[in-house]
């Protein structure tokens, strides 16, 4: 079975990368949405006092703290996976086909992830920033690869013109 985006055949590595990054993003969004609901429960007390919140909802408070720790770990995992993909591109000496695949896969993924986050933000009345924070590292790595690709193309044209 062949997977194609805009005429480019996507290799198994990028399919696996897309699967892992999507699962991590899904876990983050689900946990962040639940954490936001817990925050709304706490705000129903009418106070910001952590002592009052801990006394009234001890299990929920502990759960929210654990969710935040897990989500921090998920953000680091997403960063690690993105950097691993960048390292792979560097090891392949920025092969043009691989770079195109990476840029297309990441661009389409980011577009759908942001769209889904906006929809979930509207449905659950959750802050959109909280639902898209984890995408920042993927976006940064994509920007780095795009800049490197542009530099590679420009360098090739300058070399061609100087000969």
CSV table of N, CA and C in Angstrom, one decimal:
chain,number,residue,atom,x,y,z
A,1,UNK,N,0.8,-1.2,0.0
A,1,UNK,CA,0.0,0.0,0.0
A,1,UNK,C,0.9,1.2,0.0
A,2,UNK,N,0.6,2.2,-0.9
A,2,UNK,CA,1.4,3.3,-1.1
A,2,UNK,C,0.7,4.5,-0.4
A,3,UNK,N,1.4,5.4,0.2
A,3,UNK,CA,0.9,6.6,0.8
A,3,UNK,C,1.5,7.8,0.1
A,4,UNK,N,0.7,8.6,-0.5
A,4,UNK,CA,1.2,9.8,-1.3
A,4,UNK,C,0.6,11.1,-0.8
A,5,UNK,N,1.4,12.1,-0.7
A,5,UNK,CA,1.0,13.4,-0.4
A,5,UNK,C,1.5,14.3,-1.6
A,6,UNK,N,0.6,14.9,-2.3
A,6,UNK,CA,0.9,15.8,-3.4
A,6,UNK,C,1.9,15.2,-4.4
A,7,UNK,N,1.7,13.9,-4.7
A,7,UNK,CA,2.5,13.2,-5.7
A,7,UNK,C,3.8,12.6,-5.1
A,8,UNK,N,4.1,12.9,-3.9
A,8,UNK,CA,5.3,12.3,-3.3
A,8,UNK,C,5.0,11.0,-2.5
A,9,UNK,N,5.7,10.0,-2.8
A,9,UNK,CA,5.6,8.8,-2.0
A,9,UNK,C,6.2,9.0,-0.7
A,10,UNK,N,5.5,8.7,0.4
A,10,UNK,CA,6.0,8.9,1.8
A,10,UNK,C,6.6,7.6,2.2
A,11,UNK,N,7.8,7.6,2.7
A,11,UNK,CA,8.5,6.4,3.2
A,11,UNK,C,8.0,5.9,4.5
A,12,UNK,N,8.4,4.7,4.9
A,12,UNK,CA,7.9,4.1,6.1
A,12,UNK,C,8.3,4.9,7.4
A,13,UNK,N,9.5,5.5,7.3
A,13,UNK,CA,10.0,6.2,8.5
A,13,UNK,C,9.0,7.4,8.8
A,14,UNK,N,8.6,8.1,7.7
A,14,UNK,CA,7.8,9.3,7.9
A,14,UNK,C,6.3,8.8,8.3
A,15,UNK,N,5.9,7.7,7.8
A,15,UNK,CA,4.6,7.1,8.3
A,15,UNK,C,4.7,6.8,9.8
A,16,UNK,N,5.7,6.2,10.2
A,16,UNK,CA,5.9,5.9,11.6
A,16,UNK,C,6.0,7.2,12.4
A,17,UNK,N,6.8,8.1,12.0
A,17,UNK,CA,6.9,9.4,12.6
A,17,UNK,C,5.6,10.1,12.8
A,18,UNK,N,4.8,10.1,11.7
A,18,UNK,CA,3.5,10.7,11.8
A,18,UNK,C,2.5,10.0,12.7
A,19,UNK,N,2.6,8.7,12.8
A,19,UNK,CA,1.8,7.9,13.8
A,19,UNK,C,2.2,8.3,15.2
A,20,UNK,N,3.5,8.3,15.5
A,20,UNK,CA,4.0,8.6,16.9
A,20,UNK,C,3.6,10.0,17.3
A,21,UNK,N,3.8,10.9,16.4
A,21,UNK,CA,3.6,12.3,16.8
A,21,UNK,C,2.1,12.6,16.9
A,22,UNK,N,1.3,11.9,16.1
A,22,UNK,CA,-0.2,12.0,16.2
A,22,UNK,C,-0.7,11.4,17.5
A,23,UNK,N,-0.2,10.3,17.9
A,23,UNK,CA,-0.6,9.7,19.2
A,23,UNK,C,-0.2,10.5,20.4
A,24,UNK,N,1.0,11.1,20.3
A,24,UNK,CA,1.4,11.9,21.4
A,24,UNK,C,0.6,13.2,21.5
A,25,UNK,N,0.3,13.7,20.3
A,25,UNK,CA,-0.6,14.9,20.3
A,25,UNK,C,-2.0,14.6,20.8
A,26,UNK,N,-2.5,13.5,20.4
A,26,UNK,CA,-3.8,13.1,20.9
A,26,UNK,C,-3.9,12.9,22.4
A,27,UNK,N,-2.8,12.3,23.0
A,27,UNK,CA,-2.7,12.1,24.4
A,27,UNK,C,-2.7,13.5,25.1
A,28,UNK,N,-1.9,14.4,24.6
A,28,UNK,CA,-1.8,15.7,25.2
A,28,UNK,C,-3.1,16.4,25.2
A,29,UNK,N,-3.8,16.4,24.0
A,29,UNK,CA,-5.1,17.1,23.9
A,29,UNK,C,-6.1,16.6,24.9
A,30,UNK,N,-6.2,15.3,24.9
A,30,UNK,CA,-7.2,14.6,25.8
A,30,UNK,C,-6.9,15.0,27.3
A,31,UNK,N,-5.7,14.9,27.7
A,31,UNK,CA,-5.3,15.2,29.0
A,31,UNK,C,-5.5,16.7,29.3
A,32,UNK,N,-5.1,17.5,28.4
A,32,UNK,CA,-5.3,19.0,28.6
A,32,UNK,C,-6.7,19.4,28.7
A,33,UNK,N,-7.6,18.8,27.9
A,33,UNK,CA,-9.0,19.1,28.0
A,33,UNK,C,-9.6,18.6,29.3
A,34,UNK,N,-9.2,17.5,29.8
A,34,UNK,CA,-9.6,17.0,31.1
A,34,UNK,C,-9.1,17.9,32.2
A,35,UNK,N,-7.9,18.3,32.1
A,35,UNK,CA,-7.3,19.2,33.1
A,35,UNK,C,-8.0,20.5,33.1
A,36,UNK,N,-8.5,21.0,32.0
A,36,UNK,CA,-9.2,22.3,31.9
A,36,UNK,C,-10.6,22.1,32.6
A,37,UNK,N,-11.2,20.9,32.4
A,37,UNK,CA,-12.5,20.7,33.1
A,37,UNK,C,-12.3,20.7,34.6
A,38,UNK,N,-11.2,20.1,35.1
A,38,UNK,CA,-10.9,20.1,36.5
A,38,UNK,C,-10.7,21.5,37.0
A,39,UNK,N,-10.0,22.3,36.2
A,39,UNK,CA,-9.8,23.7,36.6
A,39,UNK,C,-11.2,24.5,36.7
A,40,UNK,N,-12.1,24.1,35.8
A,40,UNK,CA,-13.4,24.7,35.9
A,40,UNK,C,-14.1,24.3,37.2
A,41,UNK,N,-13.9,23.1,37.6
A,41,UNK,CA,-14.5,22.5,38.9
A,41,UNK,C,-13.9,23.3,40.0
A,42,UNK,N,-12.6,23.6,40.0
A,42,UNK,CA,-12.0,24.3,41.1
A,42,UNK,C,-12.5,25.8,41.1
A,43,UNK,N,-12.7,26.3,40.0
A,43,UNK,CA,-13.1,27.7,39.9
A,43,UNK,C,-14.6,27.9,40.5
A,44,UNK,N,-15.3,26.8,40.5
A,44,UNK,CA,-16.7,26.8,41.1
A,44,UNK,C,-16.7,27.1,42.6
A,45,UNK,N,-15.5,27.0,43.2
A,45,UNK,CA,-15.4,27.3,44.6
A,45,UNK,C,-15.4,28.8,44.9
A,46,UNK,N,-15.1,29.5,43.9
A,46,UNK,CA,-15.0,31.0,44.0
A,46,UNK,C,-13.8,31.5,44.7
A,47,UNK,N,-12.8,30.7,44.8
A,47,UNK,CA,-11.5,31.1,45.4
A,47,UNK,C,-10.3,30.5,44.6
A,48,UNK,N,-9.2,31.2,44.7
A,48,UNK,CA,-8.0,30.7,44.1
A,48,UNK,C,-7.1,30.1,45.1
A,49,UNK,N,-7.5,30.0,46.4
A,49,UNK,CA,-6.7,29.4,47.4
A,49,UNK,C,-6.4,28.0,47.2
A,50,UNK,N,-5.2,27.6,47.1
A,50,UNK,CA,-4.8,26.2,46.9
A,50,UNK,C,-5.2,25.4,48.0
A,51,UNK,N,-5.1,25.9,49.2
A,51,UNK,CA,-5.5,25.2,50.4
A,51,UNK,C,-6.9,24.8,50.4
A,52,UNK,N,-7.8,25.7,50.0
A,52,UNK,CA,-9.2,25.5,49.9
A,52,UNK,C,-9.5,24.4,48.8
A,53,UNK,N,-8.8,24.5,47.7
A,53,UNK,CA,-9.0,23.6,46.6
A,53,UNK,C,-8.6,22.2,47.0
A,54,UNK,N,-7.4,22.1,47.6
A,54,UNK,CA,-6.9,20.8,48.1
A,54,UNK,C,-7.8,20.2,49.1
A,55,UNK,N,-8.4,21.0,50.0
A,55,UNK,CA,-9.3,20.5,51.0
A,55,UNK,C,-10.6,20.0,50.5
A,56,UNK,N,-11.1,20.7,49.5
A,56,UNK,CA,-12.4,20.4,48.9
A,56,UNK,C,-12.4,19.3,47.9
A,57,UNK,N,-11.4,19.4,47.1
A,57,UNK,CA,-11.2,18.4,46.0
A,57,UNK,C,-9.8,17.7,46.0
A,58,UNK,N,-9.5,17.0,47.0
A,58,UNK,CA,-8.1,16.5,47.1
A,58,UNK,C,-7.7,15.5,46.0
A,59,UNK,N,-8.6,14.6,45.6
A,59,UNK,CA,-8.2,13.7,44.5
A,59,UNK,C,-8.1,14.4,43.2
A,60,UNK,N,-9.1,15.3,42.9
A,60,UNK,CA,-9.1,16.0,41.7
A,60,UNK,C,-7.8,16.9,41.6
A,61,UNK,N,-7.5,17.5,42.7
A,61,UNK,CA,-6.3,18.4,42.7
A,61,UNK,C,-5.0,17.6,42.4
A,62,UNK,N,-4.9,16.4,43.0
A,62,UNK,CA,-3.7,15.6,42.8
A,62,UNK,C,-3.7,15.1,41.3
A,63,UNK,N,-4.9,14.7,40.8
A,63,UNK,CA,-5.0,14.3,39.4
A,63,UNK,C,-4.6,15.4,38.5
A,64,UNK,N,-5.0,16.6,38.7
A,64,UNK,CA,-4.6,17.7,37.8
A,64,UNK,C,-3.1,17.9,37.9
A,65,UNK,N,-2.5,17.8,39.0
A,65,UNK,CA,-1.1,18.0,39.2
A,65,UNK,C,-0.4,16.9,38.3
A,66,UNK,N,-0.9,15.6,38.4
A,66,UNK,CA,-0.3,14.5,37.7
A,66,UNK,C,-0.5,14.7,36.2
A,67,UNK,N,-1.6,15.2,35.8
A,67,UNK,CA,-1.9,15.4,34.3
A,67,UNK,C,-0.9,16.5,33.8
A,68,UNK,N,-0.6,17.5,34.6
A,68,UNK,CA,0.3,18.5,34.1
A,68,UNK,C,1.7,17.9,34.0
A,69,UNK,N,2.1,17.1,34.9
A,69,UNK,CA,3.4,16.4,34.8
A,69,UNK,C,3.5,15.5,33.6
A,70,UNK,N,2.4,14.8,33.3
A,70,UNK,CA,2.4,13.9,32.2
A,70,UNK,C,2.5,14.7,30.9
A,71,UNK,N,1.7,15.8,30.8
A,71,UNK,CA,1.7,16.6,29.6
A,71,UNK,C,3.1,17.3,29.4
A,72,UNK,N,3.8,17.6,30.4
A,72,UNK,CA,5.1,18.2,30.3
A,72,UNK,C,6.0,17.1,29.6
A,73,UNK,N,5.9,15.8,30.1
A,73,UNK,CA,6.7,14.7,29.5
A,73,UNK,C,6.3,14.5,28.1
A,74,UNK,N,5.0,14.6,27.7
A,74,UNK,CA,4.6,14.5,26.3
A,74,UNK,C,5.2,15.5,25.4
A,75,UNK,N,5.2,16.8,25.9
A,75,UNK,CA,5.8,17.9,25.2
A,75,UNK,C,7.3,17.6,24.9
A,76,UNK,N,8.0,17.1,25.9
A,76,UNK,CA,9.4,16.7,25.7
A,76,UNK,C,9.5,15.5,24.7
A,77,UNK,N,8.6,14.6,24.8
A,77,UNK,CA,8.7,13.5,23.8
A,77,UNK,C,8.4,13.9,22.4
A,78,UNK,N,7.5,14.8,22.2
A,78,UNK,CA,7.2,15.4,20.9
A,78,UNK,C,8.5,16.1,20.4
A,79,UNK,N,9.1,16.9,21.2
A,79,UNK,CA,10.3,17.6,20.9
A,79,UNK,C,11.4,16.6,20.5
A,80,UNK,N,11.6,15.5,21.3
A,80,UNK,CA,12.6,14.5,21.0
A,80,UNK,C,12.3,13.8,19.7
A,81,UNK,N,11.1,13.4,19.4
A,81,UNK,CA,10.8,12.8,18.1
A,81,UNK,C,11.0,13.7,17.0
A,82,UNK,N,10.7,15.0,17.1
A,82,UNK,CA,11.0,16.0,16.0
A,82,UNK,C,12.5,16.1,15.8
A,83,UNK,N,13.2,16.2,16.9
A,83,UNK,CA,14.7,16.4,16.8
A,83,UNK,C,15.3,15.1,16.2
A,84,UNK,N,14.8,14.0,16.6
A,84,UNK,CA,15.3,12.7,16.0
A,84,UNK,C,15.1,12.7,14.5
A,85,UNK,N,13.9,13.2,14.0
A,85,UNK,CA,13.7,13.2,12.6
A,85,UNK,C,14.6,14.2,11.9
A,86,UNK,N,14.9,15.4,12.6
A,86,UNK,CA,15.8,16.3,12.1
A,86,UNK,C,17.2,15.7,12.0
A,87,UNK,N,17.6,15.0,13.0
A,87,UNK,CA,18.9,14.3,13.0
A,87,UNK,C,19.0,13.3,11.8
A,88,UNK,N,17.9,12.6,11.6
A,88,UNK,CA,17.9,11.7,10.4
A,88,UNK,C,18.1,12.4,9.1
A,89,UNK,N,17.5,13.6,9.0
A,89,UNK,CA,17.7,14.3,7.8
A,89,UNK,C,19.1,14.8,7.6
A,90,UNK,N,19.7,15.2,8.7
A,90,UNK,CA,21.1,15.6,8.7
A,90,UNK,C,22.0,14.5,8.3
A,91,UNK,N,21.7,13.3,8.9
A,91,UNK,CA,22.6,12.1,8.6
A,91,UNK,C,22.4,11.7,7.1
A,92,UNK,N,21.3,12.0,6.5
A,92,UNK,CA,21.1,11.7,5.1
A,92,UNK,C,21.6,12.9,4.2
A,93,UNK,N,22.3,13.8,4.8
A,93,UNK,CA,22.8,15.0,4.1
A,93,UNK,C,21.8,15.8,3.4
A,94,UNK,N,20.7,16.0,4.1
A,94,UNK,CA,19.6,16.8,3.6
A,94,UNK,C,19.2,16.4,2.2
A,95,UNK,N,18.9,15.1,2.0
A,95,UNK,CA,18.5,14.6,0.7
A,95,UNK,C,17.2,15.4,0.3
A,96,UNK,N,17.1,15.9,-0.9
A,96,UNK,CA,16.0,16.8,-1.3
A,96,UNK,C,14.6,16.0,-1.2
A,97,UNK,N,14.6,14.8,-1.6
A,97,UNK,CA,13.4,14.0,-1.5
A,97,UNK,C,12.9,13.9,-0.1
A,98,UNK,N,13.8,13.5,0.8
A,98,UNK,CA,13.5,13.4,2.2
A,98,UNK,C,13.0,14.7,2.8
A,99,UNK,N,13.7,15.8,2.4
A,99,UNK,CA,13.3,17.1,3.0
A,99,UNK,C,11.9,17.4,2.5
A,100,UNK,N,11.6,17.2,1.2
A,100,UNK,CA,10.2,17.5,0.7
A,100,UNK,C,9.2,16.7,1.4
A,101,UNK,N,9.5,15.4,1.6
A,101,UNK,CA,8.6,14.5,2.4
A,101,UNK,C,8.3,15.0,3.8
A,102,UNK,N,9.4,15.4,4.5
A,102,UNK,CA,9.3,15.9,5.8
A,102,UNK,C,8.5,17.2,5.9
A,103,UNK,N,8.8,18.1,5.0
A,103,UNK,CA,8.1,19.4,5.0
A,103,UNK,C,6.6,19.2,4.6
A,104,UNK,N,6.3,18.3,3.7
A,104,UNK,CA,4.9,18.1,3.4
A,104,UNK,C,4.1,17.4,4.5
A,105,UNK,N,4.8,16.3,5.0
A,105,UNK,CA,4.1,15.6,6.1
A,105,UNK,C,3.9,16.5,7.3
A,106,UNK,N,4.9,17.3,7.7
A,106,UNK,CA,4.7,18.1,8.9
A,106,UNK,C,3.8,19.3,8.6
A,107,UNK,N,3.8,19.9,7.4
A,107,UNK,CA,2.8,20.9,7.1
A,107,UNK,C,1.4,20.5,7.2
A,108,UNK,N,1.1,19.3,6.5
A,108,UNK,CA,-0.2,18.8,6.5
A,108,UNK,C,-0.6,18.4,7.9
A,109,UNK,N,0.3,17.8,8.7
A,109,UNK,CA,0.0,17.4,10.0
A,109,UNK,C,-0.3,18.6,10.9
A,110,UNK,N,0.5,19.6,10.8
A,110,UNK,CA,0.3,20.8,11.6
A,110,UNK,C,-1.0,21.5,11.3
A,111,UNK,N,-1.3,21.5,10.0
A,111,UNK,CA,-2.6,22.1,9.6
A,111,UNK,C,-3.8,21.4,10.2
A,112,UNK,N,-3.8,20.0,10.1
A,112,UNK,CA,-4.9,19.3,10.7
A,112,UNK,C,-4.9,19.3,12.2
A,113,UNK,N,-3.7,19.3,12.8
A,113,UNK,CA,-3.6,19.3,14.3
A,113,UNK,C,-4.2,20.6,14.8
A,114,UNK,N,-3.8,21.7,14.2
A,114,UNK,CA,-4.4,23.0,14.6
A,114,UNK,C,-5.9,23.1,14.4
A,115,UNK,N,-6.3,22.6,13.3
A,115,UNK,CA,-7.8,22.6,13.0
A,115,UNK,C,-8.5,21.8,14.0
A,116,UNK,N,-8.0,20.6,14.3
A,116,UNK,CA,-8.7,19.8,15.3
A,116,UNK,C,-8.7,20.5,16.7
A,117,UNK,N,-7.5,21.1,17.0
A,117,UNK,CA,-7.4,21.8,18.3
A,117,UNK,C,-8.5,23.0,18.4
A,118,UNK,N,-8.6,23.7,17.3
A,118,UNK,CA,-9.6,24.8,17.3
A,118,UNK,C,-11.0,24.2,17.5
A,119,UNK,N,-11.3,23.1,16.8
A,119,UNK,CA,-12.7,22.5,17.0
A,119,UNK,C,-12.9,22.1,18.4
A,120,UNK,N,-11.9,21.4,19.0
A,120,UNK,CA,-12.0,21.0,20.4
A,120,UNK,C,-12.1,22.1,21.4
A,121,UNK,N,-11.4,23.2,21.0
A,121,UNK,CA,-11.4,24.4,21.9
A,121,UNK,C,-12.8,25.0,21.9
A,122,UNK,N,-13.5,25.0,20.8
A,122,UNK,CA,-14.8,25.5,20.7
A,122,UNK,C,-15.8,24.6,21.4
A,123,UNK,N,-15.6,23.3,21.2
A,123,UNK,CA,-16.6,22.3,21.8
A,123,UNK,C,-16.4,22.3,23.3
A,124,UNK,N,-15.2,22.3,23.9
A,124,UNK,CA,-15.0,22.2,25.3
A,124,UNK,C,-14.8,23.6,26.0
A,125,UNK,N,-14.8,24.6,25.2
A,125,UNK,CA,-14.5,26.0,25.7
A,125,UNK,C,-13.2,26.0,26.4
A,126,UNK,N,-12.2,25.3,25.9
A,126,UNK,CA,-10.9,25.3,26.4
A,126,UNK,C,-10.0,26.3,25.7
A,127,UNK,N,-9.0,26.9,26.3
A,127,UNK,CA,-8.2,27.9,25.7
A,127,UNK,C,-7.4,27.2,24.5
A,128,UNK,N,-7.4,27.9,23.4
A,128,UNK,CA,-6.7,27.3,22.2
A,128,UNK,C,-5.2,27.2,22.4
A,129,UNK,N,-4.7,28.2,23.1
A,129,UNK,CA,-3.2,28.1,23.4
A,129,UNK,C,-2.8,26.9,24.2
A,130,UNK,N,-3.6,26.4,25.1
A,130,UNK,CA,-3.3,25.2,25.8
A,130,UNK,C,-3.4,24.0,24.9
A,131,UNK,N,-4.2,24.0,23.9
A,131,UNK,CA,-4.4,22.8,23.1
A,131,UNK,C,-3.4,22.8,21.9
A,132,UNK,N,-2.6,23.9,21.7
A,132,UNK,CA,-1.7,23.9,20.6
A,132,UNK,C,-0.2,24.1,21.0
A,133,UNK,N,0.0,24.3,22.3
A,133,UNK,CA,1.4,24.5,22.8
A,133,UNK,C,2.3,23.4,22.4
A,134,UNK,N,1.9,22.2,22.5
A,134,UNK,CA,2.7,21.0,22.2
A,134,UNK,C,3.2,21.0,20.7
A,135,UNK,N,2.5,21.7,19.8
A,135,UNK,CA,2.9,21.8,18.4
A,135,UNK,C,4.0,22.7,18.1
A,136,UNK,N,4.4,23.5,19.1
A,136,UNK,CA,5.4,24.5,18.9
A,136,UNK,C,6.7,23.9,18.5
A,137,UNK,N,7.1,22.8,19.1
A,137,UNK,CA,8.4,22.2,18.8
A,137,UNK,C,8.4,21.6,17.4
A,138,UNK,N,7.3,21.0,17.0
A,138,UNK,CA,7.2,20.5,15.6
A,138,UNK,C,7.3,21.6,14.6
A,139,UNK,N,6.6,22.7,14.9
A,139,UNK,CA,6.6,23.9,14.0
A,139,UNK,C,8.1,24.4,13.9
A,140,UNK,N,8.8,24.5,15.0
A,140,UNK,CA,10.1,25.0,15.0
A,140,UNK,C,11.1,24.1,14.2
A,141,UNK,N,11.0,22.9,14.4
A,141,UNK,CA,11.8,21.9,13.7
A,141,UNK,C,11.5,22.0,12.2
A,142,UNK,N,10.2,22.1,11.8
A,142,UNK,CA,9.8,22.3,10.4
A,142,UNK,C,10.4,23.6,9.9
A,143,UNK,N,10.4,24.6,10.6
A,143,UNK,CA,10.9,25.9,10.1
A,143,UNK,C,12.4,25.8,9.9
A,144,UNK,N,13.1,25.1,10.8
A,144,UNK,CA,14.6,24.9,10.7
A,144,UNK,C,14.9,24.1,9.4
A,145,UNK,N,14.1,23.0,9.2
A,145,UNK,CA,14.3,22.2,8.0
A,145,UNK,C,14.0,23.1,6.7
A,146,UNK,N,13.0,23.9,6.7
A,146,UNK,CA,12.6,24.7,5.6
A,146,UNK,C,13.7,25.7,5.3
A,147,UNK,N,14.3,26.3,6.3
A,147,UNK,CA,15.4,27.3,6.2
A,147,UNK,C,16.6,26.6,5.6
A,148,UNK,N,16.9,25.4,6.1
A,148,UNK,CA,18.1,24.6,5.5
A,148,UNK,C,17.8,24.3,4.1
A,149,UNK,N,16.6,23.9,3.8
A,149,UNK,CA,16.3,23.5,2.4
A,149,UNK,C,16.4,24.7,1.4
A,150,UNK,N,16.0,25.9,1.9
A,150,UNK,CA,16.1,27.1,1.1
A,150,UNK,C,17.5,27.5,0.9
A,151,UNK,N,18.3,27.4,2.0
A,151,UNK,CA,19.8,27.7,1.9
A,151,UNK,C,20.4,26.7,0.9
A,152,UNK,N,20.1,25.4,1.0
A,152,UNK,CA,20.6,24.4,0.1
A,152,UNK,C,20.3,24.7,-1.4
A,153,UNK,N,19.1,25.1,-1.6
A,153,UNK,CA,18.7,25.5,-3.0
A,153,UNK,C,19.5,26.7,-3.5
A,154,UNK,N,19.5,27.7,-2.6
A,154,UNK,CA,20.3,29.0,-3.0
A,154,UNK,C,21.7,28.7,-3.2
A,155,UNK,N,22.3,27.9,-2.3
A,155,UNK,CA,23.7,27.5,-2.5
A,155,UNK,C,24.0,26.8,-3.8
A,156,UNK,N,23.1,25.9,-4.1
A,156,UNK,CA,23.2,25.2,-5.4
A,156,UNK,C,23.2,26.1,-6.6
A,157,UNK,N,22.3,27.1,-6.5
A,157,UNK,CA,22.1,28.0,-7.6
A,157,UNK,C,23.3,29.0,-7.7
A,158,UNK,N,23.9,29.4,-6.6
A,158,UNK,CA,25.1,30.2,-6.6
A,158,UNK,C,26.3,29.5,-7.1
A,159,UNK,N,26.4,28.2,-6.8
A,159,UNK,CA,27.5,27.4,-7.3
A,159,UNK,C,27.4,27.2,-8.8
A,160,UNK,N,26.1,27.0,-9.2
A,160,UNK,CA,25.9,26.8,-10.7
A,160,UNK,C,26.2,28.1,-11.4
A,161,UNK,N,25.9,29.2,-10.9
A,161,UNK,CA,26.1,30.5,-11.6
A,161,UNK,C,27.6,30.8,-11.6
A,162,UNK,N,28.4,30.4,-10.6
A,162,UNK,CA,29.8,30.7,-10.5
A,162,UNK,C,30.7,29.9,-11.5
A,163,UNK,N,30.1,28.8,-12.0
A,163,UNK,CA,30.9,27.9,-12.9
A,163,UNK,C,30.7,28.3,-14.3
